[in-house]
Amino acid sequence: MPIDRYPAIITRGVDAHPTDAAIFCSGDLSKALEYTMAPTGQRAGLVMIFRGPLLRPSFKIPPDEASVEDPEAVHRDYPHIHDDGLTRWRSRAPNSTVFGYEEAYGYWIPGDPFTALAAVLLVGDIAECLD
């Protein structure tokens, strides 16, 4: 992600606002690096590294509402309903349009983001990082 997101990360533990909003991440460092510098053309960027077990998927495929043990919690945690023509799902992301992308990369942090955040890597030209 762009280096200008660093103040948000060190202030809140994640660049999302609110901090329990959907985030998109991958366990594959090469995938994360795709989003580090290319979108902005900068020569430096950031990669957040999270403790995976502290993240939750940002979506749920709704079963029959009658079979859900706590429907209020599902509605609270996944308030948005989406349908891409193939799949209908509940999500934390208000504008999710393709289930496959959210299924692969969509997460949220239900607790303290600083506990979930393991490291922040500065990647690229060190002179640009210091500017």
Short mmCIF file of N, CA and C in Angstrom, two decimals:
data_model
loop_
_atom_site.label_atom_id
_atom_site.label_comp_id
_atom_site.label_asym_id
_atom_site.label_seq_id
_atom_site.Cartn_x
_atom_site.Cartn_y
_atom_site.Cartn_z
N MET A 1 0.84 -1.16 0.00
CA MET A 1 0.00 0.00 0.00
C MET A 1 0.89 1.23 0.00
N PRO A 2 0.35 2.35 -0.36
CA PRO A 2 1.16 3.57 -0.41
C PRO A 2 1.75 3.93 0.96
N ILE A 3 2.92 4.49 0.92
CA ILE A 3 3.64 4.85 2.14
C ILE A 3 2.89 5.89 2.97
N ASP A 4 2.04 6.68 2.34
CA ASP A 4 1.33 7.71 3.09
C ASP A 4 0.28 7.13 4.04
N ARG A 5 0.07 5.81 4.02
CA ARG A 5 -0.87 5.17 4.97
C ARG A 5 -0.19 4.85 6.31
N TYR A 6 1.13 5.05 6.38
CA TYR A 6 1.88 4.71 7.59
C TYR A 6 1.34 5.40 8.84
N PRO A 7 1.03 6.71 8.84
CA PRO A 7 0.50 7.32 10.06
C PRO A 7 -0.79 6.65 10.57
N ALA A 8 -1.67 6.25 9.68
CA ALA A 8 -2.89 5.57 10.10
C ALA A 8 -2.57 4.24 10.75
N ILE A 9 -1.61 3.53 10.19
CA ILE A 9 -1.26 2.21 10.72
C ILE A 9 -0.66 2.32 12.12
N ILE A 10 0.25 3.27 12.33
CA ILE A 10 0.87 3.37 13.66
C ILE A 10 -0.07 4.00 14.68
N THR A 11 -1.10 4.70 14.21
CA THR A 11 -2.08 5.29 15.11
C THR A 11 -3.19 4.30 15.49
N ARG A 12 -3.67 3.52 14.49
CA ARG A 12 -4.82 2.65 14.72
C ARG A 12 -4.51 1.16 14.67
N GLY A 13 -3.32 0.77 14.17
CA GLY A 13 -2.98 -0.64 14.06
C GLY A 13 -3.37 -1.27 12.74
N VAL A 14 -4.10 -0.51 11.91
CA VAL A 14 -4.54 -0.97 10.59
C VAL A 14 -4.93 0.29 9.81
N ASP A 15 -4.89 0.24 8.50
CA ASP A 15 -5.24 1.44 7.74
C ASP A 15 -6.74 1.57 7.51
N ALA A 16 -7.52 0.58 7.91
CA ALA A 16 -8.98 0.63 7.73
C ALA A 16 -9.62 1.56 8.77
N HIS A 17 -10.70 2.20 8.36
CA HIS A 17 -11.45 3.05 9.30
C HIS A 17 -12.93 2.81 9.07
N PRO A 18 -13.65 2.32 10.04
CA PRO A 18 -13.20 1.95 11.38
C PRO A 18 -12.27 0.74 11.34
N THR A 19 -11.62 0.49 12.46
CA THR A 19 -10.60 -0.56 12.48
C THR A 19 -11.16 -1.97 12.32
N ASP A 20 -12.47 -2.14 12.46
CA ASP A 20 -13.07 -3.46 12.24
C ASP A 20 -13.74 -3.56 10.86
N ALA A 21 -13.41 -2.63 9.97
CA ALA A 21 -13.90 -2.70 8.59
C ALA A 21 -13.20 -3.83 7.84
N ALA A 22 -13.75 -4.21 6.72
CA ALA A 22 -13.12 -5.24 5.90
C ALA A 22 -11.78 -4.76 5.38
N ILE A 23 -10.80 -5.67 5.39
CA ILE A 23 -9.49 -5.42 4.79
C ILE A 23 -9.22 -6.56 3.81
N PHE A 24 -8.36 -6.33 2.88
CA PHE A 24 -8.04 -7.35 1.89
C PHE A 24 -6.56 -7.66 2.00
N CYS A 25 -6.25 -8.93 2.27
CA CYS A 25 -4.86 -9.32 2.46
C CYS A 25 -4.64 -10.75 1.99
N SER A 26 -3.37 -11.10 1.89
CA SER A 26 -2.99 -12.41 1.38
C SER A 26 -1.82 -12.95 2.17
N GLY A 27 -1.78 -14.25 2.33
CA GLY A 27 -0.64 -14.90 2.94
C GLY A 27 0.54 -15.02 1.99
N ASP A 28 0.34 -14.61 0.75
CA ASP A 28 1.36 -14.68 -0.29
C ASP A 28 2.02 -13.30 -0.40
N LEU A 29 3.28 -13.19 0.01
CA LEU A 29 3.97 -11.91 -0.01
C LEU A 29 4.01 -11.30 -1.41
N SER A 30 4.17 -12.12 -2.44
CA SER A 30 4.22 -11.56 -3.79
C SER A 30 2.90 -10.88 -4.16
N LYS A 31 1.77 -11.42 -3.68
CA LYS A 31 0.47 -10.78 -3.93
C LYS A 31 0.40 -9.44 -3.19
N ALA A 32 0.86 -9.42 -1.95
CA ALA A 32 0.86 -8.18 -1.18
C ALA A 32 1.74 -7.13 -1.86
N LEU A 33 2.86 -7.54 -2.39
CA LEU A 33 3.76 -6.59 -3.04
C LEU A 33 3.16 -5.99 -4.31
N GLU A 34 2.21 -6.69 -4.94
CA GLU A 34 1.54 -6.13 -6.12
C GLU A 34 0.85 -4.81 -5.78
N TYR A 35 0.38 -4.67 -4.56
CA TYR A 35 -0.37 -3.49 -4.15
C TYR A 35 0.50 -2.47 -3.41
N THR A 36 1.79 -2.73 -3.33
CA THR A 36 2.65 -1.87 -2.54
C THR A 36 3.01 -0.57 -3.24
N MET A 37 3.51 -0.65 -4.45
CA MET A 37 3.98 0.56 -5.12
C MET A 37 3.27 0.83 -6.44
N ALA A 38 2.86 -0.19 -7.14
CA ALA A 38 2.31 -0.03 -8.49
C ALA A 38 1.13 0.93 -8.58
N PRO A 39 0.17 0.90 -7.66
CA PRO A 39 -1.00 1.77 -7.84
C PRO A 39 -0.66 3.26 -7.84
N THR A 40 0.40 3.65 -7.15
CA THR A 40 0.71 5.07 -7.02
C THR A 40 1.91 5.49 -7.85
N GLY A 41 2.69 4.54 -8.34
CA GLY A 41 3.90 4.87 -9.06
C GLY A 41 5.05 5.26 -8.15
N GLN A 42 4.84 5.20 -6.84
CA GLN A 42 5.90 5.53 -5.90
C GLN A 42 6.97 4.45 -5.94
N ARG A 43 8.13 4.81 -5.43
CA ARG A 43 9.23 3.85 -5.37
C ARG A 43 9.34 3.22 -3.99
N ALA A 44 8.36 3.46 -3.12
CA ALA A 44 8.36 2.89 -1.78
C ALA A 44 6.92 2.61 -1.37
N GLY A 45 6.75 1.65 -0.50
CA GLY A 45 5.42 1.32 -0.03
C GLY A 45 5.48 0.53 1.26
N LEU A 46 4.32 0.07 1.71
CA LEU A 46 4.18 -0.65 2.97
C LEU A 46 3.52 -2.00 2.77
N VAL A 47 3.89 -2.94 3.59
CA VAL A 47 3.20 -4.22 3.68
C VAL A 47 2.92 -4.46 5.17
N MET A 48 1.64 -4.64 5.50
CA MET A 48 1.28 -4.98 6.88
C MET A 48 1.29 -6.51 6.99
N ILE A 49 1.84 -7.00 8.09
CA ILE A 49 1.86 -8.44 8.36
C ILE A 49 1.02 -8.67 9.62
N PHE A 50 -0.02 -9.50 9.47
CA PHE A 50 -0.93 -9.77 10.57
C PHE A 50 -0.76 -11.18 11.10
N ARG A 51 -1.14 -11.38 12.34
CA ARG A 51 -1.23 -12.72 12.94
C ARG A 51 -2.53 -13.34 12.43
N GLY A 52 -2.40 -14.25 11.49
CA GLY A 52 -3.55 -14.84 10.80
C GLY A 52 -4.67 -15.35 11.69
N PRO A 53 -4.37 -16.05 12.79
CA PRO A 53 -5.46 -16.57 13.62
C PRO A 53 -6.33 -15.48 14.26
N LEU A 54 -5.87 -14.23 14.27
CA LEU A 54 -6.65 -13.14 14.86
C LEU A 54 -7.55 -12.44 13.84
N LEU A 55 -7.48 -12.85 12.58
CA LEU A 55 -8.34 -12.31 11.54
C LEU A 55 -9.52 -13.23 11.32
N ARG A 56 -10.63 -12.67 10.87
CA ARG A 56 -11.83 -13.45 10.53
C ARG A 56 -12.19 -13.15 9.09
N PRO A 57 -12.79 -14.11 8.38
CA PRO A 57 -13.27 -13.82 7.02
C PRO A 57 -14.28 -12.66 7.06
N SER A 58 -14.24 -11.83 6.04
CA SER A 58 -15.13 -10.66 5.99
C SER A 58 -16.52 -10.99 5.46
N PHE A 59 -16.79 -12.27 5.26
CA PHE A 59 -18.07 -12.67 4.65
C PHE A 59 -18.62 -13.92 5.32
N LYS A 60 -19.89 -14.13 5.12
CA LYS A 60 -20.57 -15.38 5.49
C LYS A 60 -21.57 -15.68 4.39
N ILE A 61 -21.65 -16.93 4.01
CA ILE A 61 -22.71 -17.34 3.09
C ILE A 61 -23.88 -17.70 3.96
N PRO A 62 -25.00 -16.98 3.79
CA PRO A 62 -26.11 -17.18 4.73
C PRO A 62 -26.81 -18.52 4.54
N PRO A 63 -26.89 -19.27 5.64
CA PRO A 63 -27.74 -20.46 5.60
C PRO A 63 -29.19 -20.01 5.78
N ASP A 64 -30.06 -20.95 5.84
CA ASP A 64 -31.46 -20.62 6.17
C ASP A 64 -31.45 -19.88 7.51
N GLU A 65 -32.04 -18.68 7.56
CA GLU A 65 -32.02 -17.84 8.76
C GLU A 65 -32.49 -18.59 10.00
N ALA A 66 -33.40 -19.52 9.86
CA ALA A 66 -33.93 -20.27 11.01
C ALA A 66 -32.87 -21.18 11.62
N SER A 67 -31.84 -21.55 10.86
CA SER A 67 -30.83 -22.48 11.38
C SER A 67 -29.66 -21.77 12.06
N VAL A 68 -29.62 -20.45 12.01
CA VAL A 68 -28.52 -19.70 12.61
C VAL A 68 -28.76 -19.58 14.11
N GLU A 69 -27.72 -19.92 14.90
CA GLU A 69 -27.86 -19.87 16.36
C GLU A 69 -28.05 -18.45 16.87
N ASP A 70 -27.32 -17.48 16.31
CA ASP A 70 -27.40 -16.11 16.77
C ASP A 70 -27.53 -15.17 15.57
N PRO A 71 -28.74 -15.07 15.00
CA PRO A 71 -28.91 -14.24 13.80
C PRO A 71 -28.57 -12.77 14.03
N GLU A 72 -28.76 -12.26 15.25
CA GLU A 72 -28.41 -10.86 15.52
C GLU A 72 -26.91 -10.64 15.37
N ALA A 73 -26.10 -11.58 15.83
CA ALA A 73 -24.64 -11.46 15.70
C ALA A 73 -24.22 -11.51 14.23
N VAL A 74 -24.85 -12.37 13.45
CA VAL A 74 -24.53 -12.45 12.02
C VAL A 74 -24.89 -11.14 11.34
N HIS A 75 -26.04 -10.59 11.63
CA HIS A 75 -26.46 -9.32 11.03
C HIS A 75 -25.56 -8.17 11.48
N ARG A 76 -25.11 -8.21 12.73
CA ARG A 76 -24.23 -7.15 13.25
C ARG A 76 -22.84 -7.26 12.62
N ASP A 77 -22.29 -8.47 12.57
CA ASP A 77 -20.92 -8.66 12.07
C ASP A 77 -20.83 -8.61 10.55
N TYR A 78 -21.92 -8.94 9.87
CA TYR A 78 -21.93 -8.98 8.39
C TYR A 78 -23.18 -8.24 7.90
N PRO A 79 -23.18 -6.90 8.02
CA PRO A 79 -24.41 -6.14 7.79
C PRO A 79 -24.84 -5.97 6.33
N HIS A 80 -23.96 -6.21 5.39
CA HIS A 80 -24.27 -5.95 3.98
C HIS A 80 -24.58 -7.26 3.25
N ILE A 81 -25.57 -7.24 2.39
CA ILE A 81 -25.93 -8.41 1.58
C ILE A 81 -25.56 -8.12 0.13
N HIS A 82 -24.85 -9.05 -0.49
CA HIS A 82 -24.41 -8.90 -1.88
C HIS A 82 -24.83 -10.13 -2.68
N ASP A 83 -24.93 -9.94 -3.97
CA ASP A 83 -25.26 -11.02 -4.89
C ASP A 83 -24.58 -10.71 -6.22
N ASP A 84 -23.65 -11.57 -6.64
CA ASP A 84 -22.95 -11.32 -7.91
C ASP A 84 -23.53 -12.15 -9.06
N GLY A 85 -24.70 -12.71 -8.84
CA GLY A 85 -25.33 -13.54 -9.86
C GLY A 85 -25.00 -15.02 -9.71
N LEU A 86 -23.93 -15.31 -9.00
CA LEU A 86 -23.53 -16.69 -8.74
C LEU A 86 -23.67 -17.05 -7.26
N THR A 87 -23.38 -16.07 -6.42
CA THR A 87 -23.37 -16.31 -4.97
C THR A 87 -24.05 -15.15 -4.27
N ARG A 88 -24.78 -15.48 -3.22
CA ARG A 88 -25.37 -14.47 -2.34
C ARG A 88 -24.64 -14.60 -1.02
N TRP A 89 -24.14 -13.47 -0.47
CA TRP A 89 -23.37 -13.53 0.76
C TRP A 89 -23.58 -12.28 1.61
N ARG A 90 -23.31 -12.44 2.90
CA ARG A 90 -23.31 -11.32 3.84
C ARG A 90 -21.86 -10.90 4.02
N SER A 91 -21.64 -9.59 4.23
CA SER A 91 -20.26 -9.09 4.25
C SER A 91 -20.12 -7.88 5.16
N ARG A 92 -18.89 -7.63 5.58
CA ARG A 92 -18.55 -6.39 6.27
C ARG A 92 -18.25 -5.29 5.25
N ALA A 93 -17.93 -5.68 4.02
CA ALA A 93 -17.57 -4.71 2.98
C ALA A 93 -18.84 -4.17 2.32
N PRO A 94 -19.06 -2.85 2.36
CA PRO A 94 -20.30 -2.31 1.82
C PRO A 94 -20.41 -2.39 0.29
N ASN A 95 -19.29 -2.44 -0.42
CA ASN A 95 -19.32 -2.37 -1.88
C ASN A 95 -18.72 -3.60 -2.56
N SER A 96 -18.74 -4.72 -1.91
CA SER A 96 -18.18 -5.93 -2.50
C SER A 96 -19.02 -6.36 -3.70
N THR A 97 -18.36 -6.66 -4.82
CA THR A 97 -19.11 -7.01 -6.04
C THR A 97 -18.79 -8.39 -6.58
N VAL A 98 -17.65 -8.97 -6.19
CA VAL A 98 -17.26 -10.28 -6.72
C VAL A 98 -16.93 -11.18 -5.52
N PHE A 99 -17.76 -12.19 -5.32
CA PHE A 99 -17.57 -13.06 -4.16
C PHE A 99 -16.20 -13.73 -4.16
N GLY A 100 -15.74 -14.19 -5.31
CA GLY A 100 -14.45 -14.90 -5.36
C GLY A 100 -13.30 -14.09 -4.81
N TYR A 101 -13.29 -12.78 -5.07
CA TYR A 101 -12.22 -11.92 -4.55
C TYR A 101 -12.33 -11.79 -3.04
N GLU A 102 -13.54 -11.55 -2.55
CA GLU A 102 -13.71 -11.43 -1.10
C GLU A 102 -13.41 -12.75 -0.41
N GLU A 103 -13.81 -13.85 -1.01
CA GLU A 103 -13.53 -15.17 -0.44
C GLU A 103 -12.03 -15.40 -0.32
N ALA A 104 -11.27 -14.98 -1.31
CA ALA A 104 -9.82 -15.21 -1.32
C ALA A 104 -9.06 -14.26 -0.40
N TYR A 105 -9.49 -12.99 -0.31
CA TYR A 105 -8.67 -11.98 0.35
C TYR A 105 -9.37 -11.16 1.43
N GLY A 106 -10.67 -11.34 1.64
CA GLY A 106 -11.41 -10.49 2.57
C GLY A 106 -11.33 -10.97 4.01
N TYR A 107 -10.94 -10.06 4.91
CA TYR A 107 -10.84 -10.35 6.34
C TYR A 107 -11.28 -9.14 7.13
N TRP A 108 -11.40 -9.32 8.44
CA TRP A 108 -11.60 -8.21 9.36
C TRP A 108 -10.96 -8.58 10.68
N ILE A 109 -10.71 -7.57 11.51
CA ILE A 109 -10.06 -7.77 12.80
C ILE A 109 -11.11 -7.52 13.88
N PRO A 110 -11.60 -8.58 14.53
CA PRO A 110 -12.65 -8.39 15.53
C PRO A 110 -12.17 -7.83 16.86
N GLY A 111 -10.88 -7.83 17.10
CA GLY A 111 -10.37 -7.33 18.38
C GLY A 111 -9.45 -6.13 18.18
N ASP A 112 -8.47 -6.02 19.03
CA ASP A 112 -7.51 -4.93 19.00
C ASP A 112 -6.58 -5.09 17.80
N PRO A 113 -6.59 -4.15 16.86
CA PRO A 113 -5.74 -4.28 15.68
C PRO A 113 -4.25 -4.34 16.01
N PHE A 114 -3.83 -3.70 17.10
CA PHE A 114 -2.41 -3.75 17.47
C PHE A 114 -2.00 -5.15 17.89
N THR A 115 -2.93 -5.93 18.44
CA THR A 115 -2.64 -7.32 18.78
C THR A 115 -2.51 -8.16 17.52
N ALA A 116 -3.32 -7.87 16.51
CA ALA A 116 -3.29 -8.62 15.25
C ALA A 116 -2.10 -8.23 14.38
N LEU A 117 -1.65 -7.00 14.47
CA LEU A 117 -0.55 -6.51 13.63
C LEU A 117 0.78 -7.03 14.16
N ALA A 118 1.48 -7.81 13.34
CA ALA A 118 2.76 -8.37 13.75
C ALA A 118 3.92 -7.48 13.32
N ALA A 119 3.82 -6.85 12.15
CA ALA A 119 4.92 -6.03 11.63
C ALA A 119 4.42 -5.16 10.49
N VAL A 120 5.17 -4.12 10.21
CA VAL A 120 4.96 -3.29 9.03
C VAL A 120 6.29 -3.22 8.30
N LEU A 121 6.29 -3.65 7.05
CA LEU A 121 7.50 -3.61 6.25
C LEU A 121 7.49 -2.38 5.36
N LEU A 122 8.58 -1.62 5.37
CA LEU A 122 8.78 -0.55 4.42
C LEU A 122 9.56 -1.15 3.27
N VAL A 123 9.03 -1.03 2.07
CA VAL A 123 9.61 -1.69 0.90
C VAL A 123 9.95 -0.65 -0.14
N GLY A 124 11.14 -0.75 -0.71
CA GLY A 124 11.48 0.12 -1.83
C GLY A 124 12.62 1.06 -1.53
N ASP A 125 12.60 2.21 -2.19
CA ASP A 125 13.64 3.22 -2.11
C ASP A 125 13.64 3.87 -0.72
N ILE A 126 14.73 3.64 0.04
CA ILE A 126 14.80 4.14 1.42
C ILE A 126 14.74 5.66 1.48
N ALA A 127 15.27 6.34 0.47
CA ALA A 127 15.22 7.82 0.47
C ALA A 127 13.76 8.29 0.41
N GLU A 128 12.93 7.61 -0.37
CA GLU A 128 11.52 7.99 -0.44
C GLU A 128 10.81 7.67 0.87
N CYS A 129 11.22 6.60 1.54
CA CYS A 129 10.64 6.26 2.84
C CYS A 129 10.92 7.35 3.86
N LEU A 130 12.04 8.00 3.78
CA LEU A 130 12.42 9.01 4.76
C LEU A 130 11.84 10.37 4.47
N ASP A 131 11.33 10.59 3.27
CA ASP A 131 10.73 11.90 2.92
C ASP A 131 9.45 12.15 3.66
#
